[in-house]
Tab-separated table of C-alpha atoms in Angstrom:
chain	number	residue	atom	x	y	z
A	1	ILE	CA	55.004	-80.744	-60.385
A	2	LEU	CA	55.524	-77.808	-58.037
A	3	ASN	CA	57.650	-75.025	-59.476
A	4	VAL	CA	59.963	-72.770	-57.512
A	5	GLU	CA	61.651	-70.065	-59.551
A	6	GLN	CA	64.420	-67.677	-58.598
A	7	SER	CA	65.532	-64.584	-60.441
A	8	PRO	CA	67.912	-63.424	-61.559
A	9	GLN	CA	70.049	-66.513	-62.098
A	10	SER	CA	73.217	-64.493	-61.456
A	11	LEU	CA	74.110	-61.028	-60.330
A	12	HIS	CA	77.341	-59.022	-60.288
A	13	VAL	CA	77.492	-55.940	-58.066
A	14	GLN	CA	80.120	-53.616	-56.668
A	15	GLU	CA	81.039	-53.584	-53.004
A	16	GLY	CA	78.669	-51.281	-51.168
A	17	ASP	CA	75.747	-51.773	-53.570
A	18	SER	CA	72.457	-52.978	-52.184
A	19	THR	CA	70.755	-55.760	-54.059
A	20	ASN	CA	67.698	-57.946	-53.987
A	21	PHE	CA	66.440	-61.073	-55.663
A	22	THR	CA	63.202	-62.973	-55.927
A	23	CYS	CA	61.839	-66.412	-55.192
A	24	SER	CA	58.408	-67.337	-56.538
A	25	PHE	CA	56.551	-70.414	-55.345
A	26	PRO	CA	53.065	-71.956	-55.396
A	27	SER	CA	50.604	-69.835	-53.418
A	28	SER	CA	48.479	-72.831	-52.437
A	29	ASN	CA	49.252	-75.404	-49.730
A	30	PHE	CA	51.959	-73.189	-48.277
A	31	TYR	CA	53.664	-74.221	-45.048
A	32	ALA	CA	57.055	-72.487	-45.000
A	33	LEU	CA	59.677	-70.862	-47.181
A	34	HIS	CA	63.367	-71.399	-46.464
A	35	TRP	CA	66.378	-69.373	-47.601
A	36	TYR	CA	69.851	-70.896	-47.720
A	37	ARG	CA	73.262	-69.409	-48.403
A	38	TRP	CA	75.668	-71.648	-50.279
A	39	GLU	CA	79.341	-70.742	-50.617
A	40	THR	CA	81.492	-72.594	-53.123
A	41	ALA	CA	83.011	-75.805	-51.723
A	42	LYS	CA	80.826	-75.627	-48.616
A	43	SER	CA	77.409	-76.932	-47.560
A	44	PRO	CA	74.308	-74.792	-47.971
A	45	GLU	CA	73.558	-73.088	-44.648
A	46	ALA	CA	70.154	-71.978	-43.405
A	47	LEU	CA	69.502	-68.232	-43.404
A	48	PHE	CA	65.796	-67.878	-42.694
A	49	VAL	CA	62.620	-69.870	-42.404
A	50	MET	CA	59.434	-67.900	-42.943
A	51	THR	CA	55.902	-69.016	-42.327
A	52	LEU	CA	53.460	-66.137	-42.118
A	53	ASN	CA	52.237	-63.818	-44.835
A	54	GLY	CA	53.938	-60.461	-44.313
A	55	ASP	CA	56.804	-62.047	-42.359
A	56	GLU	CA	60.062	-60.130	-42.375
A	57	LYS	CA	63.309	-61.623	-41.145
A	58	LYS	CA	66.677	-59.958	-40.693
A	59	LYS	CA	70.202	-61.151	-40.011
A	60	GLY	CA	72.798	-58.412	-40.123
A	61	ARG	CA	72.703	-56.795	-43.563
A	62	ILE	CA	70.490	-59.527	-45.022
A	63	SER	CA	66.725	-59.435	-44.773
A	64	ALA	CA	63.810	-61.247	-46.374
A	65	THR	CA	60.104	-60.658	-46.859
A	66	LEU	CA	57.284	-63.068	-47.601
A	67	ASN	CA	54.014	-62.778	-49.516
A	68	THR	CA	52.179	-66.102	-49.381
A	69	LYS	CA	49.021	-64.822	-51.103
A	70	GLU	CA	50.869	-64.031	-54.322
A	71	GLY	CA	53.635	-66.602	-53.835
A	72	TYR	CA	56.880	-64.665	-53.637
A	73	SER	CA	59.709	-63.825	-51.277
A	74	TYR	CA	62.422	-61.191	-51.641
A	75	LEU	CA	65.917	-61.412	-50.224
A	76	TYR	CA	67.703	-58.091	-49.700
A	77	ILE	CA	71.370	-57.461	-49.035
A	78	LYS	CA	72.249	-53.953	-47.905
A	79	GLY	CA	75.746	-52.652	-48.639
A	80	SER	CA	77.055	-55.854	-50.253
A	81	GLN	CA	80.509	-57.051	-49.247
A	82	PRO	CA	82.797	-59.515	-51.089
A	83	GLU	CA	82.093	-62.114	-48.382
A	84	ASP	CA	78.418	-62.031	-49.418
A	85	SER	CA	79.419	-63.703	-52.684
A	86	ALA	CA	77.545	-66.999	-52.728
A	87	THR	CA	74.558	-68.755	-54.240
A	88	TYR	CA	71.289	-68.025	-52.454
A	89	LEU	CA	68.717	-70.813	-52.561
A	90	CYS	CA	65.076	-70.656	-51.636
A	91	ALA	CA	63.066	-73.769	-50.846
A	92	PHE	CA	59.307	-74.263	-50.651
A	93	HIS	CA	57.841	-76.428	-47.900
A	94	GLY	CA	54.269	-77.304	-48.795
A	95	SER	CA	51.656	-78.422	-46.339
A	96	SER	CA	51.325	-81.721	-48.182
A	97	ASN	CA	55.048	-82.282	-48.703
A	98	THR	CA	55.591	-83.930	-45.333
A	99	GLY	CA	58.925	-82.260	-44.819
A	100	LYS	CA	60.368	-82.408	-48.327
A	101	LEU	CA	61.717	-79.123	-49.631
A	102	ILE	CA	61.484	-78.072	-53.257
A	103	PHE	CA	64.382	-75.859	-54.243
A	104	GLY	CA	64.691	-73.046	-56.725
A	105	GLN	CA	67.676	-73.008	-59.041
A	106	GLY	CA	69.438	-70.354	-56.975
A	107	THR	CA	70.744	-66.834	-57.524
A	108	THR	CA	74.531	-66.569	-57.674
A	109	LEU	CA	75.812	-63.254	-56.335
A	110	GLN	CA	79.303	-61.978	-57.070
A	111	VAL	CA	80.400	-58.860	-55.174
A	112	LYS	CA	83.447	-57.114	-56.614
A	113	PRO	CA	85.748	-55.171	-54.281
B	1	ASP	CA	83.118	-83.320	-36.637
B	2	ALA	CA	80.469	-82.373	-39.162
B	3	ASP	CA	76.838	-83.153	-38.368
B	4	VAL	CA	76.360	-84.697	-41.823
B	5	THR	CA	79.368	-86.400	-43.410
B	6	GLN	CA	79.576	-87.462	-47.023
B	7	THR	CA	82.238	-89.713	-48.497
B	8	PRO	CA	84.012	-89.489	-50.825
B	9	ARG	CA	84.333	-85.718	-51.391
B	10	ASN	CA	85.416	-86.206	-54.975
B	11	ARG	CA	85.312	-89.208	-57.274
B	12	ILE	CA	86.113	-89.885	-60.881
B	13	THR	CA	84.743	-93.123	-62.276
B	14	LYS	CA	84.340	-94.785	-65.641
B	15	THR	CA	81.125	-95.342	-67.551
B	16	GLY	CA	79.500	-98.611	-66.552
B	17	LYS	CA	81.094	-98.854	-63.119
B	18	ARG	CA	79.069	-99.271	-59.951
B	19	ILE	CA	79.688	-96.601	-57.371
B	20	MET	CA	78.364	-95.898	-53.884
B	21	LEU	CA	78.181	-92.539	-52.169
B	22	GLU	CA	77.850	-92.646	-48.412
B	23	CYS	CA	76.213	-90.328	-45.932
B	24	SER	CA	76.212	-90.495	-42.151
B	25	GLN	CA	74.753	-88.082	-39.613
B	26	THR	CA	75.001	-87.319	-35.929
B	27	LYS	CA	71.912	-85.078	-35.783
B	28	GLY	CA	69.612	-87.881	-34.674
B	29	HIS	CA	67.217	-86.957	-37.498
B	30	ASP	CA	64.902	-89.600	-38.888
B	31	ARG	CA	64.640	-88.046	-42.345
B	32	MET	CA	67.410	-88.230	-44.915
B	33	TYR	CA	67.580	-87.092	-48.515
B	34	TRP	CA	69.806	-87.340	-51.567
B	35	TYR	CA	69.870	-84.451	-54.049
B	36	ARG	CA	71.923	-83.719	-57.109
B	37	GLN	CA	72.905	-80.247	-58.189
B	38	ASP	CA	73.485	-79.319	-61.816
B	39	PRO	CA	74.311	-75.791	-62.980
B	40	GLY	CA	71.149	-73.825	-63.722
B	41	LEU	CA	68.861	-76.577	-62.437
B	42	GLY	CA	69.101	-76.231	-58.703
B	43	LEU	CA	68.830	-79.128	-56.294
B	44	ARG	CA	66.750	-82.055	-57.535
B	45	LEU	CA	65.559	-84.815	-55.244
B	46	ILE	CA	66.754	-88.347	-56.062
B	47	TYR	CA	65.538	-90.406	-53.076
B	48	TYR	CA	64.394	-89.765	-49.558
B	49	SER	CA	63.790	-91.810	-46.434
B	50	PHE	CA	61.615	-90.899	-43.474
B	51	ASP	CA	62.855	-93.770	-41.328
B	52	VAL	CA	64.862	-96.960	-41.650
B	53	LYS	CA	61.974	-98.906	-43.184
B	54	ASP	CA	60.752	-96.120	-45.442
B	55	ILE	CA	62.359	-95.383	-48.835
B	56	ASN	CA	60.782	-93.154	-51.462
B	57	LYS	CA	61.675	-92.125	-54.976
B	58	GLY	CA	62.199	-88.475	-55.746
B	59	GLU	CA	61.782	-86.729	-59.070
B	60	ILE	CA	64.910	-88.175	-60.726
B	61	SER	CA	65.422	-91.669	-59.273
B	62	ASP	CA	66.098	-93.556	-62.528
B	63	GLY	CA	69.610	-95.012	-62.569
B	64	TYR	CA	69.999	-94.705	-58.793
B	65	SER	CA	69.255	-96.867	-55.769
B	66	VAL	CA	69.570	-96.244	-52.044
B	67	SER	CA	70.004	-98.147	-48.820
B	68	ARG	CA	69.116	-96.948	-45.314
B	69	GLN	CA	71.368	-99.167	-43.240
B	70	ALA	CA	70.583	-97.445	-39.943
B	71	GLN	CA	68.977	-94.240	-38.732
B	72	ALA	CA	72.318	-92.508	-39.162
B	73	LYS	CA	73.352	-93.913	-42.555
B	74	PHE	CA	71.895	-93.444	-46.009
B	75	SER	CA	73.881	-94.494	-49.074
B	76	LEU	CA	73.272	-93.759	-52.747
B	77	SER	CA	74.356	-96.170	-55.473
B	78	LEU	CA	74.789	-95.719	-59.187
B	79	GLU	CA	74.451	-99.257	-60.537
B	80	SER	CA	76.047	-98.491	-63.894
B	81	ALA	CA	77.362	-94.945	-64.027
B	82	ILE	CA	76.830	-92.851	-67.141
B	83	PRO	CA	78.333	-89.450	-68.045
B	84	ASN	CA	75.100	-87.494	-67.485
B	85	GLN	CA	75.259	-88.531	-63.840
B	86	THR	CA	78.249	-86.221	-63.489
B	87	ALA	CA	77.074	-83.763	-60.843
B	88	LEU	CA	77.463	-82.516	-57.294
B	89	TYR	CA	75.549	-84.768	-54.903
B	90	PHE	CA	74.247	-83.609	-51.537
B	91	CYS	CA	72.936	-85.597	-48.627
B	92	ALA	CA	70.661	-83.764	-46.196
B	93	THR	CA	68.764	-84.543	-43.015
B	94	SER	CA	65.747	-83.015	-41.319
B	95	ASP	CA	63.622	-83.494	-38.259
B	96	GLU	CA	59.963	-84.545	-38.404
B	97	GLY	CA	57.868	-83.182	-41.220
B	98	ARG	CA	56.004	-80.420	-39.419
B	99	GLY	CA	59.160	-78.964	-37.947
B	100	LEU	CA	60.631	-75.761	-39.310
B	101	GLY	CA	64.269	-76.644	-38.883
B	102	GLY	CA	64.840	-77.136	-42.582
B	103	TYR	CA	67.711	-79.241	-43.773
B	104	THR	CA	71.232	-79.866	-42.547
B	105	PHE	CA	73.440	-80.567	-45.544
B	106	GLY	CA	76.604	-82.554	-45.989
B	107	SER	CA	79.554	-81.020	-47.799
B	108	GLY	CA	78.709	-82.684	-51.071
B	109	THR	CA	80.325	-85.299	-53.296
B	110	ARG	CA	81.541	-84.169	-56.686
B	111	LEU	CA	81.184	-87.116	-59.043
B	112	THR	CA	82.635	-87.212	-62.542
B	113	VAL	CA	81.759	-90.074	-64.882
B	114	VAL	CA	84.117	-90.368	-67.851
């Protein structure tokens, strides 16, 4: 069974703080790593898909890095705002998974004004 | 209209009842998935289908069945609901397996079994 772990499970920060969290995944048979943002009562929405070791992606104040050799990805949020409050999911796409994604348990971020 | 539509949005049912959750999509994707989400456990795969004639069990398929009525429709049934099937259920779609588009999710169905 492939294991995808995210830490921490939850995080409370003040508005303006920068924060980061981790996704660890199997380092073998890697194809892609996906990040999703999931707001309460809505559908998870795609943030990034990353494929290459050393990849860095950025969207506004949110960025992500990828290390496929050691099997981890970091998601960074610079200057957190209350609207960043959500659960952030990572998902591993293995080369033998034929399109199935294996999700971590998520990191729930709460940003206080 | 949403690309992936799940019905109902919320449902309360009694133990032992049969219930069906429906999913339809306008993405034109061949691949469809059913996941359940429980607090602290993340999304776990129940069943998936890569085309109309292809149905596969996921990691937690016991107590569930599915039907792929058409490319656009994939329904999940609980034959005899039990309280530990209380969860948030998501349907998702994707394009072919080597694509990098990831999933498009429905809005979820919150099911409570009492």
